[in-house]
mmCIF file of C-alpha atoms and ligand atoms in Angstrom:
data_model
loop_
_atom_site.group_PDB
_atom_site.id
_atom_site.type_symbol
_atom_site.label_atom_id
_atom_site.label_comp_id
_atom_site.label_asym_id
_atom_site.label_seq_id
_atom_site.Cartn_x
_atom_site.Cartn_y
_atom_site.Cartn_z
ATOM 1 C CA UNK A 1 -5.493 -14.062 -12.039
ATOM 2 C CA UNK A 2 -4.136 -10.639 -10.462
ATOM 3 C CA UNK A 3 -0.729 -9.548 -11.497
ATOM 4 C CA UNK A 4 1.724 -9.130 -9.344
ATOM 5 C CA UNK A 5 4.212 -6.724 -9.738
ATOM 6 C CA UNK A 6 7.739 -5.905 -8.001
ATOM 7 C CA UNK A 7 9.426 -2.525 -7.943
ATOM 8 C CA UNK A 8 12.852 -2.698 -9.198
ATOM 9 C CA UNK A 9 13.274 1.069 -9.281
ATOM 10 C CA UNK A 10 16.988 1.381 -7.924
ATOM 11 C CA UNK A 11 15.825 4.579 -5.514
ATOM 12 C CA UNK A 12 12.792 2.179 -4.239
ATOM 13 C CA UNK A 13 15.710 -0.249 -3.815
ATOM 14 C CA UNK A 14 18.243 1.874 -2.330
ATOM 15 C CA UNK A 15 15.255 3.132 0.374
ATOM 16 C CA UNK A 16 14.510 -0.108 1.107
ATOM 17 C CA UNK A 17 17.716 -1.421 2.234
ATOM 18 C CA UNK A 18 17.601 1.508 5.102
ATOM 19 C CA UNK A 19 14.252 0.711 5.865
ATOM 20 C CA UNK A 20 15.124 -3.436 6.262
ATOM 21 C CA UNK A 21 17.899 -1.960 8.238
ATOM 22 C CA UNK A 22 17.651 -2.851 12.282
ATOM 23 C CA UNK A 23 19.574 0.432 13.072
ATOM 24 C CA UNK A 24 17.297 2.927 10.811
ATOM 25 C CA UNK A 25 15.155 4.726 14.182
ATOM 26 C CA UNK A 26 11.922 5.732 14.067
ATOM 27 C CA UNK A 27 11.822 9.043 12.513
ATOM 28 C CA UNK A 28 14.393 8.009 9.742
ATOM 29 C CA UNK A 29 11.966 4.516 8.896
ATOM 30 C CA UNK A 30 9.070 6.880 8.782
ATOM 31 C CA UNK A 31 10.398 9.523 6.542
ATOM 32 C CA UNK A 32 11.534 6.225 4.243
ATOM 33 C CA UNK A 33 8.297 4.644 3.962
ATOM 34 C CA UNK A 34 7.111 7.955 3.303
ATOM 35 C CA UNK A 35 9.008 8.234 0.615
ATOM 36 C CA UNK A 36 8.829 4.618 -0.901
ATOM 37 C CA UNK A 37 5.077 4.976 -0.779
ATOM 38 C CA UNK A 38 5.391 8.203 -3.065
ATOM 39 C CA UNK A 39 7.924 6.635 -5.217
ATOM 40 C CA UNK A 40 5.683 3.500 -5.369
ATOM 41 C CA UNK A 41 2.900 5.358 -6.001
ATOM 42 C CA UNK A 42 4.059 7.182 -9.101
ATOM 43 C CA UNK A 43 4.282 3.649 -10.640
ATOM 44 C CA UNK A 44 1.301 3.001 -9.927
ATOM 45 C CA UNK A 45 -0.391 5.901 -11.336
ATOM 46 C CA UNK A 46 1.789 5.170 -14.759
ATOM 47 C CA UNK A 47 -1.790 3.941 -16.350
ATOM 48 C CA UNK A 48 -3.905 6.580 -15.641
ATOM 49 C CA UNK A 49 -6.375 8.046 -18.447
ATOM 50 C CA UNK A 50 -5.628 11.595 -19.050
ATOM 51 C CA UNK A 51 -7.839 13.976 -21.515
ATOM 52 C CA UNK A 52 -6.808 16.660 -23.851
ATOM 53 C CA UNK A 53 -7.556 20.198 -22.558
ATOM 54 C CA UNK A 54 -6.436 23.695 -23.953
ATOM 55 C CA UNK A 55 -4.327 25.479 -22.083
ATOM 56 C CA UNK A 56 -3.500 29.463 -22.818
ATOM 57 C CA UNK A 57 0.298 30.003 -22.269
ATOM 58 C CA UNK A 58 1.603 33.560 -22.085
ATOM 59 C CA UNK A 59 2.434 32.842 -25.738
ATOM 60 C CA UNK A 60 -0.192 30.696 -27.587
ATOM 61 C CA UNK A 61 -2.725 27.911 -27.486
ATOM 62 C CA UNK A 62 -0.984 24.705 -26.040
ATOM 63 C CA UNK A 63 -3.207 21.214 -26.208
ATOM 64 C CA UNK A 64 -1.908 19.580 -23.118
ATOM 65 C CA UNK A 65 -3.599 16.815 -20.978
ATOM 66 C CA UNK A 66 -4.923 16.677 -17.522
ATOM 67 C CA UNK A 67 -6.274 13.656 -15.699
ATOM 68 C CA UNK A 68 -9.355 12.020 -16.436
ATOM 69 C CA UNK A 69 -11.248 9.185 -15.611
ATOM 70 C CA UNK A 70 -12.267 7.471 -12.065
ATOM 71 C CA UNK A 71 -11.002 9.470 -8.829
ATOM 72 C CA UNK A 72 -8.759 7.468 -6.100
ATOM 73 C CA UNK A 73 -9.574 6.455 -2.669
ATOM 74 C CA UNK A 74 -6.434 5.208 -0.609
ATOM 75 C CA UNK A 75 -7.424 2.785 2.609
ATOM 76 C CA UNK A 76 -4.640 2.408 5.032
ATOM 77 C CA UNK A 77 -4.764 -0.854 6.895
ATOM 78 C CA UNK A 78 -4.570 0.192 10.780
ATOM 79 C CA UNK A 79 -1.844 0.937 11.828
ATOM 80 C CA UNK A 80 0.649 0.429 10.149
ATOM 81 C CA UNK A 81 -0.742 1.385 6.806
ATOM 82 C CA UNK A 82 -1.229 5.255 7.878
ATOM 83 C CA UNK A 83 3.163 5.078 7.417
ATOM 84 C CA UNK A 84 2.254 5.038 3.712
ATOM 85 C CA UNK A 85 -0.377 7.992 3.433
ATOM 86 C CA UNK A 86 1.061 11.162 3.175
ATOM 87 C CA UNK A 87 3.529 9.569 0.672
ATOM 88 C CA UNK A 88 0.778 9.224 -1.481
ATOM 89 C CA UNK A 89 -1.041 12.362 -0.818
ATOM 90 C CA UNK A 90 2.419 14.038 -1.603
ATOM 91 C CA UNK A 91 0.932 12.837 -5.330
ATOM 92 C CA UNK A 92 -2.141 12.619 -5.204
ATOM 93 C CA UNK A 93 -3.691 15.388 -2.752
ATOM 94 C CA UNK A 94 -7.063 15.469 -4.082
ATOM 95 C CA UNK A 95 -7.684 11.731 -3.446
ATOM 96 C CA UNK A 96 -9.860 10.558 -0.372
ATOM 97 C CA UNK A 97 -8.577 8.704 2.600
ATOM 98 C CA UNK A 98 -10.701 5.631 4.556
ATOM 99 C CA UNK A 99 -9.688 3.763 6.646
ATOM 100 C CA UNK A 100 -9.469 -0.455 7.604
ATOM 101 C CA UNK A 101 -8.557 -1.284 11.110
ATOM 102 C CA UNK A 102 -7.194 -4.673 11.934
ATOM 103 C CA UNK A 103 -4.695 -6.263 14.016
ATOM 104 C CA UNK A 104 -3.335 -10.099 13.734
ATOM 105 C CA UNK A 105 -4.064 -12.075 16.650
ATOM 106 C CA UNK A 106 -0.297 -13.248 17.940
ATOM 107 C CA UNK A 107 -1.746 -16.555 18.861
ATOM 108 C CA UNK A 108 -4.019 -17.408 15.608
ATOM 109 C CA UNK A 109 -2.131 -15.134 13.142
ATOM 110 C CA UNK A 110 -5.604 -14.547 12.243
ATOM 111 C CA UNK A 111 -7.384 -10.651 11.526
ATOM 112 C CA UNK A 112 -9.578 -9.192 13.836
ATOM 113 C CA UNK A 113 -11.315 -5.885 12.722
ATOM 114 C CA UNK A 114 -12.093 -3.408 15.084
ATOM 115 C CA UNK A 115 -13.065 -0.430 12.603
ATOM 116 C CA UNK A 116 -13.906 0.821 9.089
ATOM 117 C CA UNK A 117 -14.541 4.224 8.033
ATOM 118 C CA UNK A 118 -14.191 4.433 4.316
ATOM 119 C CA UNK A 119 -15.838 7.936 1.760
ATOM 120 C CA UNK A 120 -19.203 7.144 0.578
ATOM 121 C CA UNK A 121 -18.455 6.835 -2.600
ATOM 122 C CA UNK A 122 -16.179 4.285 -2.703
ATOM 123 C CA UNK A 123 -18.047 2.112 -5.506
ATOM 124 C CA UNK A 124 -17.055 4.662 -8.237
ATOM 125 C CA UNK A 125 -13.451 5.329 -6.668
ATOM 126 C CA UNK A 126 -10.640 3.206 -7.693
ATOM 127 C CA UNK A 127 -9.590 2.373 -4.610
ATOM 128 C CA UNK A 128 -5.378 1.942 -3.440
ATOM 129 C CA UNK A 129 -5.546 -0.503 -0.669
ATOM 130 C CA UNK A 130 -2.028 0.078 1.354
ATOM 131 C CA UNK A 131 -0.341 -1.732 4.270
ATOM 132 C CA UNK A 132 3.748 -1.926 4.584
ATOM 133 C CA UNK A 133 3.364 -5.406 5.003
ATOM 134 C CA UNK A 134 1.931 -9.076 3.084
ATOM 135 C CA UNK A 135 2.654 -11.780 5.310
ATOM 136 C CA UNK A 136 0.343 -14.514 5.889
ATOM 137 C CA UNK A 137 -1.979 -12.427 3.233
ATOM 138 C CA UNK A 138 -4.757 -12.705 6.277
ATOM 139 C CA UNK A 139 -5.069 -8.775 6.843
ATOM 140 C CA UNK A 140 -5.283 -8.078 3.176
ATOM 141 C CA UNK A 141 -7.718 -10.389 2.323
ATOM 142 C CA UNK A 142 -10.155 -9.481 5.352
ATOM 143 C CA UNK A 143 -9.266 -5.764 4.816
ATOM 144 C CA UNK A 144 -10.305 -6.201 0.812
ATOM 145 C CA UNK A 145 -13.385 -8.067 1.895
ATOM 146 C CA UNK A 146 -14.676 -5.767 3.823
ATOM 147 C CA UNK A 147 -14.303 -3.226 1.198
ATOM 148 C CA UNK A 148 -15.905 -5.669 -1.854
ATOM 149 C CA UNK A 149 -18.841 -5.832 1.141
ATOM 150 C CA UNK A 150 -19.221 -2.195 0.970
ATOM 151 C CA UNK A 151 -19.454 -2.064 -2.869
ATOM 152 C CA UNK A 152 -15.721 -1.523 -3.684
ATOM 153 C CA UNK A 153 -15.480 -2.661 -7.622
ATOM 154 C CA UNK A 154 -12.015 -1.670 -8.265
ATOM 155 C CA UNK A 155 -8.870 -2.178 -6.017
ATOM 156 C CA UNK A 156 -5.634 -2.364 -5.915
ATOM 157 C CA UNK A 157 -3.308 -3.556 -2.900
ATOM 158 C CA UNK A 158 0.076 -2.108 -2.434
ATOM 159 C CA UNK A 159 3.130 -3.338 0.042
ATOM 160 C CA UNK A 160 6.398 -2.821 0.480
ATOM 161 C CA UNK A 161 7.559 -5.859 1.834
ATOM 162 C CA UNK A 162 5.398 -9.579 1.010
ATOM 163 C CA UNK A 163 5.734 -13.242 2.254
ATOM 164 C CA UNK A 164 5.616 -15.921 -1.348
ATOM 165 C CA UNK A 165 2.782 -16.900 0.919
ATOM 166 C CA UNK A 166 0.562 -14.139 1.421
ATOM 167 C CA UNK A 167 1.255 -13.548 -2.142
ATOM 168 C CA UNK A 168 -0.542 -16.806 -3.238
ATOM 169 C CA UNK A 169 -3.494 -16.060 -0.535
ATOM 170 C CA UNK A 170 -4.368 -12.852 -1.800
ATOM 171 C CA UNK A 171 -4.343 -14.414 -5.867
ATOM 172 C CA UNK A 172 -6.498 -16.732 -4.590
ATOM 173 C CA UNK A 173 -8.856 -14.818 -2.502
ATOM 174 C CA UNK A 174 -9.103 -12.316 -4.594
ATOM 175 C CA UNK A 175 -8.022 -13.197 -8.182
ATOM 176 C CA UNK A 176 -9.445 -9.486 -9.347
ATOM 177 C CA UNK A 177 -6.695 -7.665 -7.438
ATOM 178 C CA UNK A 178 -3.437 -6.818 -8.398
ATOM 179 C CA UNK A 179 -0.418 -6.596 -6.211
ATOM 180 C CA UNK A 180 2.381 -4.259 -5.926
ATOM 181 C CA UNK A 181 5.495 -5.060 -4.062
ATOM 182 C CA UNK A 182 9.180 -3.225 -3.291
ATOM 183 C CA UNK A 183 10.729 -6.204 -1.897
ATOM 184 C CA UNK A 184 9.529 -9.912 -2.144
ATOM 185 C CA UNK A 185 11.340 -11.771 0.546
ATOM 186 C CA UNK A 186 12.236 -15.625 0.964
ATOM 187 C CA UNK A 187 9.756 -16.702 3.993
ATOM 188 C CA UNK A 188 7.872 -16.636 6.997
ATOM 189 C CA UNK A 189 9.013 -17.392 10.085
ATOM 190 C CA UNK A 190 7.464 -19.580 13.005
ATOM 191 C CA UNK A 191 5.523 -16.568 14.149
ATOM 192 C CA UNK A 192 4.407 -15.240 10.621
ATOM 193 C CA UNK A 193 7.125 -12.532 10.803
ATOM 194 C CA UNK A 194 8.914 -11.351 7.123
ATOM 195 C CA UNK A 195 12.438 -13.629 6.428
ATOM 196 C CA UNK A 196 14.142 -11.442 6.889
ATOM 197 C CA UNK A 197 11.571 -8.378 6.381
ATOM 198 C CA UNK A 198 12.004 -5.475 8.453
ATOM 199 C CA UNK A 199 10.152 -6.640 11.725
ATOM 200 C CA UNK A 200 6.620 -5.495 13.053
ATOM 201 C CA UNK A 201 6.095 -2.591 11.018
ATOM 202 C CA UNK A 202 3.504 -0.621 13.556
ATOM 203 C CA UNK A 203 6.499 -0.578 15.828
ATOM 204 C CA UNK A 204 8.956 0.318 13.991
ATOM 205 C CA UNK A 205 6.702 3.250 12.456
ATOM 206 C CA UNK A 206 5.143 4.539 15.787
ATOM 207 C CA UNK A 207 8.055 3.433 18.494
ATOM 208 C CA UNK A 208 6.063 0.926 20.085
ATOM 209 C CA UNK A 209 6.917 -2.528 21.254
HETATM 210 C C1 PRP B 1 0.832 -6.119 10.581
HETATM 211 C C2 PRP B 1 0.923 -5.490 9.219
HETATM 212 C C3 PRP B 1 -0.239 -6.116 8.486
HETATM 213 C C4 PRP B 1 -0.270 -7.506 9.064
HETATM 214 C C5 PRP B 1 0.342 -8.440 8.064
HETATM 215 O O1 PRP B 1 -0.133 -5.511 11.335
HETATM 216 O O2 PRP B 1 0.885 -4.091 9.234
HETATM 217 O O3 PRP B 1 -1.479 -5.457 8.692
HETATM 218 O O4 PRP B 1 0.511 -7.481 10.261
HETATM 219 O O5 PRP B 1 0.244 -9.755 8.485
HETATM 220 P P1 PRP B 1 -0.687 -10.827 7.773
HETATM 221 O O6 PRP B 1 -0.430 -10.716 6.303
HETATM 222 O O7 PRP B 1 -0.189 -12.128 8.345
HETATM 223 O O8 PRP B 1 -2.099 -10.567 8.158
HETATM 224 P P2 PRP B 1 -0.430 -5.914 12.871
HETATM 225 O O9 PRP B 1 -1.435 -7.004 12.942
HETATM 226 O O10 PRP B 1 0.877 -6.162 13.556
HETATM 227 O O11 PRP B 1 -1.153 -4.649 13.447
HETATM 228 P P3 PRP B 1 -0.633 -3.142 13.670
HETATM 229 O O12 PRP B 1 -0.460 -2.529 12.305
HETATM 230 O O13 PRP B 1 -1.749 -2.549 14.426
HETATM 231 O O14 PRP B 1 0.652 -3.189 14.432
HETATM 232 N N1 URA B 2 3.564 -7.876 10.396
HETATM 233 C C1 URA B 2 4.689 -7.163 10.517
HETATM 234 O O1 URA B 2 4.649 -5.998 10.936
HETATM 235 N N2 URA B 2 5.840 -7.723 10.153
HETATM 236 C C2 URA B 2 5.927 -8.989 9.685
HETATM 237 O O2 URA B 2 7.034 -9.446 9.356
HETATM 238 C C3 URA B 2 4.738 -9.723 9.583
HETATM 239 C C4 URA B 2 3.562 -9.137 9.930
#
C-alpha cells in the first residue's frame, strides 16, 4: 500500500495558510507555491543515495559525498501543476521536465487528456509527479496511468492540498505510489472543490476565472 505522508514543517505550514488565504493575489499565491514546492521538495529528496567522492580543498583531501543513483524527471499536471516547477528546479536544476495535460470535466468531474510530452527516458528516471491539488484523485490517477503506459517504473505524486477521498483513489489505483501532502483537508464539496482548500488552483495561479 503507498504511504502517505503530510508535511508538518511549520514554514510549509505558515506558507500554506497565505496560500488557503482568499485575499493572497496572484503574484503573491504564485511566489508561495513556488516556494512550498521547494520546501516540499527538499523532503522529498531526504532519501536520496549519495556516493563518496574525493574532493581537494585548498588544504587537504576531504571524502565528501555527491549524489548518486537514478536521475529525476518532474511531470507537472496541466495547468496548474507548472505553479510547482521552478520550485523544484530551484533544487534540483539538472532534473528533466514532461509534461501531463488534463482538465476535469465540470459536469462529470471526470479527466480528459489533451497532451503528454514526457523525456525519453523516463523508464530509468524516478519520476516526481506534481499537481497543487488531490481532489476526487481522478487527474492523478489518469495522469499516473498514462505515465505507467509509457514505461514509468518509479513515481512519486506530490500535492499541496488533498481531498480524504482522492487520497483513498490514488492507494487504490495505484497502491505502488506514494503520496506527499502539505495540507489534508476535511472534504469535498458538491462540485468536487477542496473543504475548504484554496479554490481552483489554475485560477488562482494564472488569474483566470
Ligand atoms: C484541477 C487541479 C487538478 C484537478 C484535481 O485542475 O489542478 O489537476 O483539478 O481534481 P481531481 O482530483 O478531482 O481530478 P483542473 O481540471 O481545474 O484543470 P486546470 O489545471 O487546467 O485548471
Ligand atoms: N481543483 C481545484 O483547483 N481545486 C479544488 O478544490 C478541486 C479541484
Amino acid at each position: 500500500m503507498a504511504k502517505v505522508y503530510v508535511f508538518d514543517h511549520p514554514l510549509i505550514q505558515h506558507k500554506m495558510t497565505y496560500i488557503r488565504d482568499k485575499n493572497t493575489g496572484t503574484k503573491e499565491f504564485r511566489e508561495l507555491v513556488d516556494e512550498v514546492a521547494t520546501l516540499m521538495m527538499f523532503e522529498i529528496t531526504r532519501d536520496m543515495s549519495l556516493e563518496e567522492v574525493d574532493v581537494e580543498t585548498p588544504v587537504a583531501t576531504a571524502k565528501s559525498k555527491v549524489l548518486a543513483g537514478k536521475k529525476l524527471g518532474i511531470i507537472p499536471i496541466l495547468r496548474a501543476g507548472i505553479g510547482m516547477v521552478d520550485g523544484i528546479l530551484n533544487l534540483i536544476p539538472a532534473a528533466k521536465v514532461g509534461h501531463v495535460g488534463l482538465y476535469r470535466d465540470p459536469e462529470t468531474l471526470k479527466p480528459v487528456e489533451y497532451y503528454v510530452k514526457l523525456p525519453n527516458d523516463i523508464a530509468d528516471r524516478e519520476l516526481i509527479l506534481v499537481d497543487p491539488m488531490l481532489a476526487t484523485g481522478g487527474s492523478a490517477i489518469a495522469a499516473a496511468e498514462s505515465l505507467k503506459t509509457r514505461g514509468a517504473k518509479n513515481i512519486k505524486f506530490m500535492c499541496l492540498i488533498a481531498a480524504p477521498e482522492g487520497v483513498e483513489a490514488m492507494q487504490k489505483a495505484h497502491p505502488d505510489i506514494d503520496i506527499y501532502i502539505a495540507g489534508l483537508d476535511e472534504k469535498l464539496n458538491e462540485k468536487g472543490y477542496i473543504v475548504p482548500g484554496l479554490g481552483d488552483a489554475g485560477d488562482r495561479l494564472f488569474g483566470t476565472k
